[in-house]
C-alpha atoms as a PDB file:
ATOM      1  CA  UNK A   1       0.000   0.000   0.000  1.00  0.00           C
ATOM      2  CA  UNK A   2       1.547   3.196  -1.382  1.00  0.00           C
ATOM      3  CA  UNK A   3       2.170   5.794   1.594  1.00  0.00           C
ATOM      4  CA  UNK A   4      -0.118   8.883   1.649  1.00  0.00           C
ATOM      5  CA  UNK A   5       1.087  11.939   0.611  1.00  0.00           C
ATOM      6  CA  UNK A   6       1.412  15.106   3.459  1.00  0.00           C
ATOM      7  CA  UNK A   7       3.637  17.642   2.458  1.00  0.00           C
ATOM      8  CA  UNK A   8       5.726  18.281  -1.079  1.00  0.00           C
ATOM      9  CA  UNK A   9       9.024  16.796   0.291  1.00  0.00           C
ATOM     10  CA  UNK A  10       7.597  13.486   0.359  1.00  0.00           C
ATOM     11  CA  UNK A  11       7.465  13.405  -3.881  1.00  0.00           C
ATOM     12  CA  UNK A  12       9.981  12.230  -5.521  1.00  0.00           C
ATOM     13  CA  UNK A  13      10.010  13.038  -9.503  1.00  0.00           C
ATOM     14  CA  UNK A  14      11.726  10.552 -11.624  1.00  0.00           C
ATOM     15  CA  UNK A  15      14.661  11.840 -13.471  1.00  0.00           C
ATOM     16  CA  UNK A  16      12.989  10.943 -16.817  1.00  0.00           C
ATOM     17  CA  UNK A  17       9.822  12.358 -16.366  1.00  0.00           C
ATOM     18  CA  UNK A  18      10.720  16.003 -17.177  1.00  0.00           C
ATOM     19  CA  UNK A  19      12.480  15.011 -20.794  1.00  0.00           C
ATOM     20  CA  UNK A  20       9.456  12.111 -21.645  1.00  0.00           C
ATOM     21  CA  UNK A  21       6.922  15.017 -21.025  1.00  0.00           C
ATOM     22  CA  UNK A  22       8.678  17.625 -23.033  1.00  0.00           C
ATOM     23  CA  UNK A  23       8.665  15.366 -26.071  1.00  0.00           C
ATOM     24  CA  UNK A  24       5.584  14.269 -25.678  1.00  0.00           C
ATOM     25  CA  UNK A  25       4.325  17.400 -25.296  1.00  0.00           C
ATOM     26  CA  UNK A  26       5.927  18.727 -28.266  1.00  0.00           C
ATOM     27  CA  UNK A  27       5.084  16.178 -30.189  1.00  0.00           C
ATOM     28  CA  UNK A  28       1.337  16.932 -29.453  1.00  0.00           C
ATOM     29  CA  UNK A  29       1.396  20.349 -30.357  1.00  0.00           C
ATOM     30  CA  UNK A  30       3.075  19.454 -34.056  1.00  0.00           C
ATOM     31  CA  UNK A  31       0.567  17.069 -34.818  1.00  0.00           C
ATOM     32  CA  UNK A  32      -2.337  18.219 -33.460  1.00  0.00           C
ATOM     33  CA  UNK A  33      -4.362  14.812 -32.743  1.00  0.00           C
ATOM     34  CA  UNK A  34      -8.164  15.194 -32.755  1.00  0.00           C
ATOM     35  CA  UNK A  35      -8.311  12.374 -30.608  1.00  0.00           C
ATOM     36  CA  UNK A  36      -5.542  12.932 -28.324  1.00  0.00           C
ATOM     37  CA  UNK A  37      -6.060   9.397 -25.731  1.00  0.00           C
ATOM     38  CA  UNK A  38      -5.822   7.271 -28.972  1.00  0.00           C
ATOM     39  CA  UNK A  39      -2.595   9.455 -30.198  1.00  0.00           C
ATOM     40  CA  UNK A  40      -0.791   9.246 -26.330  1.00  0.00           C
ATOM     41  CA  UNK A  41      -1.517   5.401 -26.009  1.00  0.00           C
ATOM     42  CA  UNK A  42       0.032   5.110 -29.859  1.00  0.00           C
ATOM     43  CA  UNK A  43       2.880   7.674 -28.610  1.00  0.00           C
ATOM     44  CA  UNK A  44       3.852   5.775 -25.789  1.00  0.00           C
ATOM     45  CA  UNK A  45       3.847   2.605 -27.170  1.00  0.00           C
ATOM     46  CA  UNK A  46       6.115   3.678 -29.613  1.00  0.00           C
ATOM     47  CA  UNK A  47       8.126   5.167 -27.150  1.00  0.00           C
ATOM     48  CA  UNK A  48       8.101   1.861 -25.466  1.00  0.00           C
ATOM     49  CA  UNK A  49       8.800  -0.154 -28.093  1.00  0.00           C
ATOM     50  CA  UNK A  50      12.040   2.239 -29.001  1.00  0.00           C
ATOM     51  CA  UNK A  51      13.332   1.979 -25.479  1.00  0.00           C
ATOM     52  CA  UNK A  52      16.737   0.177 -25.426  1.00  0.00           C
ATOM     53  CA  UNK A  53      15.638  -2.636 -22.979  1.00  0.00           C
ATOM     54  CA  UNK A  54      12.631  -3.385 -25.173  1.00  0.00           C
ATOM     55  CA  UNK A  55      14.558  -5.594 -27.451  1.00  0.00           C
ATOM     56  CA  UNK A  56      17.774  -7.366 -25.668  1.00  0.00           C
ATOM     57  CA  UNK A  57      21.105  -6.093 -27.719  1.00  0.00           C
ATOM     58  CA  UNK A  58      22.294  -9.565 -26.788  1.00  0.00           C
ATOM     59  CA  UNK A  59      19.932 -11.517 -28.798  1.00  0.00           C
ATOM     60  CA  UNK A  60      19.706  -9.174 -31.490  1.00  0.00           C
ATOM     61  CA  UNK A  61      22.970  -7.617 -33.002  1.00  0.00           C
ATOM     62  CA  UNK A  62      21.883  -7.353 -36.879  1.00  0.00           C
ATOM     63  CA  UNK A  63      24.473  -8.783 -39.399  1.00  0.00           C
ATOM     64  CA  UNK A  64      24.763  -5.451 -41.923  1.00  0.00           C
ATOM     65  CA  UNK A  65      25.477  -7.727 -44.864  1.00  0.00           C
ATOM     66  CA  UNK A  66      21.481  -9.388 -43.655  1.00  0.00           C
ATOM     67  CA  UNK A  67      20.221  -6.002 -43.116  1.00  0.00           C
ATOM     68  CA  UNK A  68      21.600  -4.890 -46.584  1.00  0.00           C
ATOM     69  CA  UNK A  69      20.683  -7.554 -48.665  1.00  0.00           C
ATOM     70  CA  UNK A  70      16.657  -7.652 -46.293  1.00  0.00           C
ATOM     71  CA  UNK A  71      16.829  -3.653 -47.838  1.00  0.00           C
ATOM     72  CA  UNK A  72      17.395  -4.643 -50.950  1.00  0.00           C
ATOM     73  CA  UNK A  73      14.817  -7.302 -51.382  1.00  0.00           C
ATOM     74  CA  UNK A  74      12.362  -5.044 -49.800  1.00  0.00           C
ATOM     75  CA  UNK A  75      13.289  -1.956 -52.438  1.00  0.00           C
ATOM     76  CA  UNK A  76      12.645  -5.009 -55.271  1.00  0.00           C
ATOM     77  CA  UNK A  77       9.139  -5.689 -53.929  1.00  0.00           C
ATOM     78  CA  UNK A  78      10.277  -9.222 -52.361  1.00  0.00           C
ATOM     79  CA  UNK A  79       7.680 -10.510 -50.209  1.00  0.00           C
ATOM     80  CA  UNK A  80       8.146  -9.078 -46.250  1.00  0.00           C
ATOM     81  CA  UNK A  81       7.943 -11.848 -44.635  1.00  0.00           C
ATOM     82  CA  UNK A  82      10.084 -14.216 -47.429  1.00  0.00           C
ATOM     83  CA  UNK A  83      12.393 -11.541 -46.950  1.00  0.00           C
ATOM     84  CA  UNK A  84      12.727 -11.536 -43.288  1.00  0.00           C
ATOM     85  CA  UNK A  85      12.976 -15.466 -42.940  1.00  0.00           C
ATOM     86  CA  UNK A  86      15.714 -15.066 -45.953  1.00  0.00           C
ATOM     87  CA  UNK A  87      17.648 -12.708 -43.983  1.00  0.00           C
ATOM     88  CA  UNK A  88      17.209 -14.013 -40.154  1.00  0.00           C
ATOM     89  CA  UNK A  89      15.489 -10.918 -38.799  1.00  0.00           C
ATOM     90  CA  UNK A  90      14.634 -12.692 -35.303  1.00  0.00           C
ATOM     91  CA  UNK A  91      10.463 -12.964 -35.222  1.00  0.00           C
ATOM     92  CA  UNK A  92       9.897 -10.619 -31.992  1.00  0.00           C
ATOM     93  CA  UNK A  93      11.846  -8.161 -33.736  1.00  0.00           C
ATOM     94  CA  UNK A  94       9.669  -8.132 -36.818  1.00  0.00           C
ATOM     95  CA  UNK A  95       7.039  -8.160 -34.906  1.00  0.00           C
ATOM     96  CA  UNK A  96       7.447  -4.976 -33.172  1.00  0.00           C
ATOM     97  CA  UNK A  97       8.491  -3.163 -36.390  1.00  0.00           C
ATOM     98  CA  UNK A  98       4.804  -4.380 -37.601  1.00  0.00           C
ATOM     99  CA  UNK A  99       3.364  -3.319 -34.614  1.00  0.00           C
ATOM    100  CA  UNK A 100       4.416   0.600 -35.217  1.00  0.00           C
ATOM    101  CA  UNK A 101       3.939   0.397 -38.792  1.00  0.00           C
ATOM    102  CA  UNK A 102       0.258  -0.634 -38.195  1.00  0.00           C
ATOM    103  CA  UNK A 103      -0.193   2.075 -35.255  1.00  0.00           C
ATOM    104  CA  UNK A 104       1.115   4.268 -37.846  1.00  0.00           C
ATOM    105  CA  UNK A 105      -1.152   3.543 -40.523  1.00  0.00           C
ATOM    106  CA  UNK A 106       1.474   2.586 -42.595  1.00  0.00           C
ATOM    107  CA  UNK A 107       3.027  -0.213 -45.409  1.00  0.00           C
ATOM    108  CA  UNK A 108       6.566  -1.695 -44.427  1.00  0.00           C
ATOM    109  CA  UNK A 109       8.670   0.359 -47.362  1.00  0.00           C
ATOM    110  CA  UNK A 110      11.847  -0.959 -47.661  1.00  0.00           C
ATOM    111  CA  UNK A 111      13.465   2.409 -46.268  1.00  0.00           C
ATOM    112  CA  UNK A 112      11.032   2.607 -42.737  1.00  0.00           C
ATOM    113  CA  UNK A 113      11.188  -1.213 -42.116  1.00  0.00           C
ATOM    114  CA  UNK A 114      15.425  -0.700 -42.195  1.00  0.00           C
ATOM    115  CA  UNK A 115      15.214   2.138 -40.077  1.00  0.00           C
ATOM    116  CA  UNK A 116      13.008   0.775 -37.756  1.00  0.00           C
ATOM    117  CA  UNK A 117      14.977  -2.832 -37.171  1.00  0.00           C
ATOM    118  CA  UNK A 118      18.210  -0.458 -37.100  1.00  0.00           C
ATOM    119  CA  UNK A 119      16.589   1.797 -34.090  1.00  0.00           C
ATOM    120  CA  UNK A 120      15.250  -1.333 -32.197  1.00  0.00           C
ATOM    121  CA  UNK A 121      18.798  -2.768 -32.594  1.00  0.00           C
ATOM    122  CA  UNK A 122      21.308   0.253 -31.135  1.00  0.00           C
ATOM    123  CA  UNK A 123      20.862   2.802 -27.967  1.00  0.00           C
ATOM    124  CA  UNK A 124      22.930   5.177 -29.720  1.00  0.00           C
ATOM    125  CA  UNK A 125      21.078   6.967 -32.406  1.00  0.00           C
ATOM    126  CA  UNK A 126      24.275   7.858 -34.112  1.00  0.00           C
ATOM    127  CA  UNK A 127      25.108   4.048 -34.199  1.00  0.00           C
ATOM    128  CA  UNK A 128      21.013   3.692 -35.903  1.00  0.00           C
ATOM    129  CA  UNK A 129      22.201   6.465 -38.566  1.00  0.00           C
ATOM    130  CA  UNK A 130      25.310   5.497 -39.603  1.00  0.00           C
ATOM    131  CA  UNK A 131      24.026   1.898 -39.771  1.00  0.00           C
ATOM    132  CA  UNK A 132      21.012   3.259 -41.923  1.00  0.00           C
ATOM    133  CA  UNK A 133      23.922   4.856 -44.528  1.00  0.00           C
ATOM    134  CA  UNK A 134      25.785   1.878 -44.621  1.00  0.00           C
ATOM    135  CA  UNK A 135      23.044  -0.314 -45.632  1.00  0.00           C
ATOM    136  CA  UNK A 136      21.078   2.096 -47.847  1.00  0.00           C
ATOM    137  CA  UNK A 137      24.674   3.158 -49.763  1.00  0.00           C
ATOM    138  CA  UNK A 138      24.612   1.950 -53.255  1.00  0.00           C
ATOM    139  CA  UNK A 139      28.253   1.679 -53.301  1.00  0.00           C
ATOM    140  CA  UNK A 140      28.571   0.349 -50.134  1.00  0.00           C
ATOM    141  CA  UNK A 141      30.534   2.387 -48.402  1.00  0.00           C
ATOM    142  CA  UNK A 142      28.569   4.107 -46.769  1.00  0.00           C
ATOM    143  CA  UNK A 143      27.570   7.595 -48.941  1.00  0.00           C
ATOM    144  CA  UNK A 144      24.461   8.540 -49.531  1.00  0.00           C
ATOM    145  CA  UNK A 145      22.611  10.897 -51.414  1.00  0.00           C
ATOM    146  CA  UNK A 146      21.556  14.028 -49.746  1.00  0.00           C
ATOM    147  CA  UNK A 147      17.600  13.227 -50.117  1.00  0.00           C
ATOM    148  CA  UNK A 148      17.991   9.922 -48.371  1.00  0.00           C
ATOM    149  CA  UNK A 149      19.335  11.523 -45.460  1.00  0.00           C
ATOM    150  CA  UNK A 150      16.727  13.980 -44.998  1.00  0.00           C
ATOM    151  CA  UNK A 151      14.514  10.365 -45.704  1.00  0.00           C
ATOM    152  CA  UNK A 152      15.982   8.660 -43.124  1.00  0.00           C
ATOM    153  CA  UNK A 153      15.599  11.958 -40.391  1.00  0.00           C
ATOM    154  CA  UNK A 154      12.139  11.961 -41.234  1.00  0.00           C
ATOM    155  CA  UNK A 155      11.375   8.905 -40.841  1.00  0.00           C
ATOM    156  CA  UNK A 156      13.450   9.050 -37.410  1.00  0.00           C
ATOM    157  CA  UNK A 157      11.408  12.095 -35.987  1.00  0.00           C
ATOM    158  CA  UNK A 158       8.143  10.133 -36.598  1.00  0.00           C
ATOM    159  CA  UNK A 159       9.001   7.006 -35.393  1.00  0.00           C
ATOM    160  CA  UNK A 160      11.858   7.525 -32.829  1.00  0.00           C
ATOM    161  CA  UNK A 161      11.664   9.545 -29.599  1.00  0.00           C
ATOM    162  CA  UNK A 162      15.204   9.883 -29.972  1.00  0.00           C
ATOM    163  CA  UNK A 163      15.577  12.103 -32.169  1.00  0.00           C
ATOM    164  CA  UNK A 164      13.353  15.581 -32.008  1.00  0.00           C
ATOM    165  CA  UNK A 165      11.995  18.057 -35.000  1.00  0.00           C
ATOM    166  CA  UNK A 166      14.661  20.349 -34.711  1.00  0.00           C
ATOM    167  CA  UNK A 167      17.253  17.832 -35.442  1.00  0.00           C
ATOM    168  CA  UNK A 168      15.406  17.084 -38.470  1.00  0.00           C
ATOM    169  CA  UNK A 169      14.921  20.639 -39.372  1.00  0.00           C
ATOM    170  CA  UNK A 170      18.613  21.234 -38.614  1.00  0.00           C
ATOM    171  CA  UNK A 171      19.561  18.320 -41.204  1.00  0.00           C
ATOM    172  CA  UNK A 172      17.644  19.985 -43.825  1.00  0.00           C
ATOM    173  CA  UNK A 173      19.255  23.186 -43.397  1.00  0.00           C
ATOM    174  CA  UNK A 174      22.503  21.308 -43.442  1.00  0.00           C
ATOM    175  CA  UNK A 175      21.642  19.588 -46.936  1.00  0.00           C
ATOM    176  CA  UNK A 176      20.056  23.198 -48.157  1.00  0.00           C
ATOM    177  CA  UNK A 177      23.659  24.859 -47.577  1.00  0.00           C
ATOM    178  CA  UNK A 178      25.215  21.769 -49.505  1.00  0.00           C
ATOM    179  CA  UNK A 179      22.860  21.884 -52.606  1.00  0.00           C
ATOM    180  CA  UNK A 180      23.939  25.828 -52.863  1.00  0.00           C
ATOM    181  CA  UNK A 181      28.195  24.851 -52.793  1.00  0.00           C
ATOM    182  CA  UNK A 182      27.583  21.784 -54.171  1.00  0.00           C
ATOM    183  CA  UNK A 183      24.691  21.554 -56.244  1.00  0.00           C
ATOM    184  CA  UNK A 184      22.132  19.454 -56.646  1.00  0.00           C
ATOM    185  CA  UNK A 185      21.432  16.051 -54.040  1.00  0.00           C
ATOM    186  CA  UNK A 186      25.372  15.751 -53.457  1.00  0.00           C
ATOM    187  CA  UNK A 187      26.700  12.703 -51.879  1.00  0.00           C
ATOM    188  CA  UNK A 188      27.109  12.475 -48.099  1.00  0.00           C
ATOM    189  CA  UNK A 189      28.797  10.262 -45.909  1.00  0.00           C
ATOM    190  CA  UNK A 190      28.460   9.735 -41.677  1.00  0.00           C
ATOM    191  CA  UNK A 191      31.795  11.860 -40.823  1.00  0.00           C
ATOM    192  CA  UNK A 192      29.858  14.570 -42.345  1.00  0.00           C
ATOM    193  CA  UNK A 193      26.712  14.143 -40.486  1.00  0.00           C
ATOM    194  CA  UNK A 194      28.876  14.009 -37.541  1.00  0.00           C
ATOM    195  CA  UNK A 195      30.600  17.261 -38.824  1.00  0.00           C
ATOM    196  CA  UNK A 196      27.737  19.140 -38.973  1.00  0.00           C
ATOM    197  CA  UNK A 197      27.108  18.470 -35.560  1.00  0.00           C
ATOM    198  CA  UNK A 198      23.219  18.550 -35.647  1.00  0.00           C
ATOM    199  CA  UNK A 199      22.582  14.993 -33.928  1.00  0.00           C
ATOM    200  CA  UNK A 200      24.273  16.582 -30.758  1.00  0.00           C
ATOM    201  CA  UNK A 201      25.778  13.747 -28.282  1.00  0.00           C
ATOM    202  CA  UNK A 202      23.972  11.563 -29.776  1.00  0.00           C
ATOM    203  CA  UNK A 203      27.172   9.986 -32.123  1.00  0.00           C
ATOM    204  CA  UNK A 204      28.003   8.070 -29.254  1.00  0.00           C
ATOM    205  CA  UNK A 205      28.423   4.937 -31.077  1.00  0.00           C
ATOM    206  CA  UNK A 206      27.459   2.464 -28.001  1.00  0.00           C
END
């Protein structure tokens, strides 16, 4: 039985709770949900599903050569699920990316499904985005073209707690000034992202 409550010293505020409610509360003001019960229990499930102890990092460190080859198949229209039992995307794990797609309305494109396997798979977020280059490079080493990356931030700010609008709208900016020295969708690579500097601390590549 949880001890009643006399006086304001006696609550204790978990050191999350300030940063969760920010973000959710910004997140609430973008969209603008009509039905904003249904939109928080999507939110947090999301938000739950994202956490790093939602899927263990032991039993699920994705082979890049699998995720590659899964993104590949998926841009060729290969069946999902052929694809994922081709490519040994563990079942839970598939699972949960259906999960938010459904929640989201949405069809598992080749680009979100990556992204999303990639996010459930690494803490860091600059681990999730220079996984996401590596996979999506069509030369395989990593560089991409501008667009993607503003694709792949996207898709992160909708999907991914982690990483908030103004990062996104700071990576635009960032490809923007590129297009005007370097003309149109040039080629970028992860040092660059990390050069830019608009993911923050979160390069930690743990």
């Amino acid at each position: 039985m949880q001890e009643r409550i006399y006086c304001s010293e006696q609550i204790i505020i978990p050191n999350q709770l300030p940063a969760i409610i920010k973000e959710y509360s910004k997140v609430v003001l973008r969209e603008q949900p009509s039905d904003l019960i249904g939109f928080s229990i999507k939110y947090f499930k999301q938000l739950s599903a994202l956490r790093p102890n939602s899927v263990s990092h032991e039993s699920f460190a994705p082979d890049l050569k699998l995720v590659s080859g899964l993104y590949r198949d998926l841009s060729d229209n290969v069946d999902l699920e052929a694809a994922v039992e081709k490519h040994l995307i563990p079942q839970p794990v598939h699972h949960s990316i259906k999960s938010m797609l459904q929640m989201a309305q949405l069809e598992p494109d080749a680009l979100t499904y990556t992204i999303l396997l990639l996010s459930l798979a690494y803490t860091s977020m600059g681990k999730v985005v220079e996984s996401v280059m590596a996979v999506t490079s069509p030369t395989h080493n990593g560089e991409i073209r501008a667009t993607l990356l503003i694709q792949i931030f996207e898709v992160l700010s909708r999907f991914d707690p982690r990483v908030e609008t103004d990062v996104l709208e700071a990576c635009t900016g960032w490809v923007k000034t590129l297009v005007q020295f370097e003309g149109d969708n040039p080629v970028v690579s992860y040092p660059m992202v990390v050069k830019a500097g608009f993911l923050g601390d979160k390069t930690d590549n743990k």
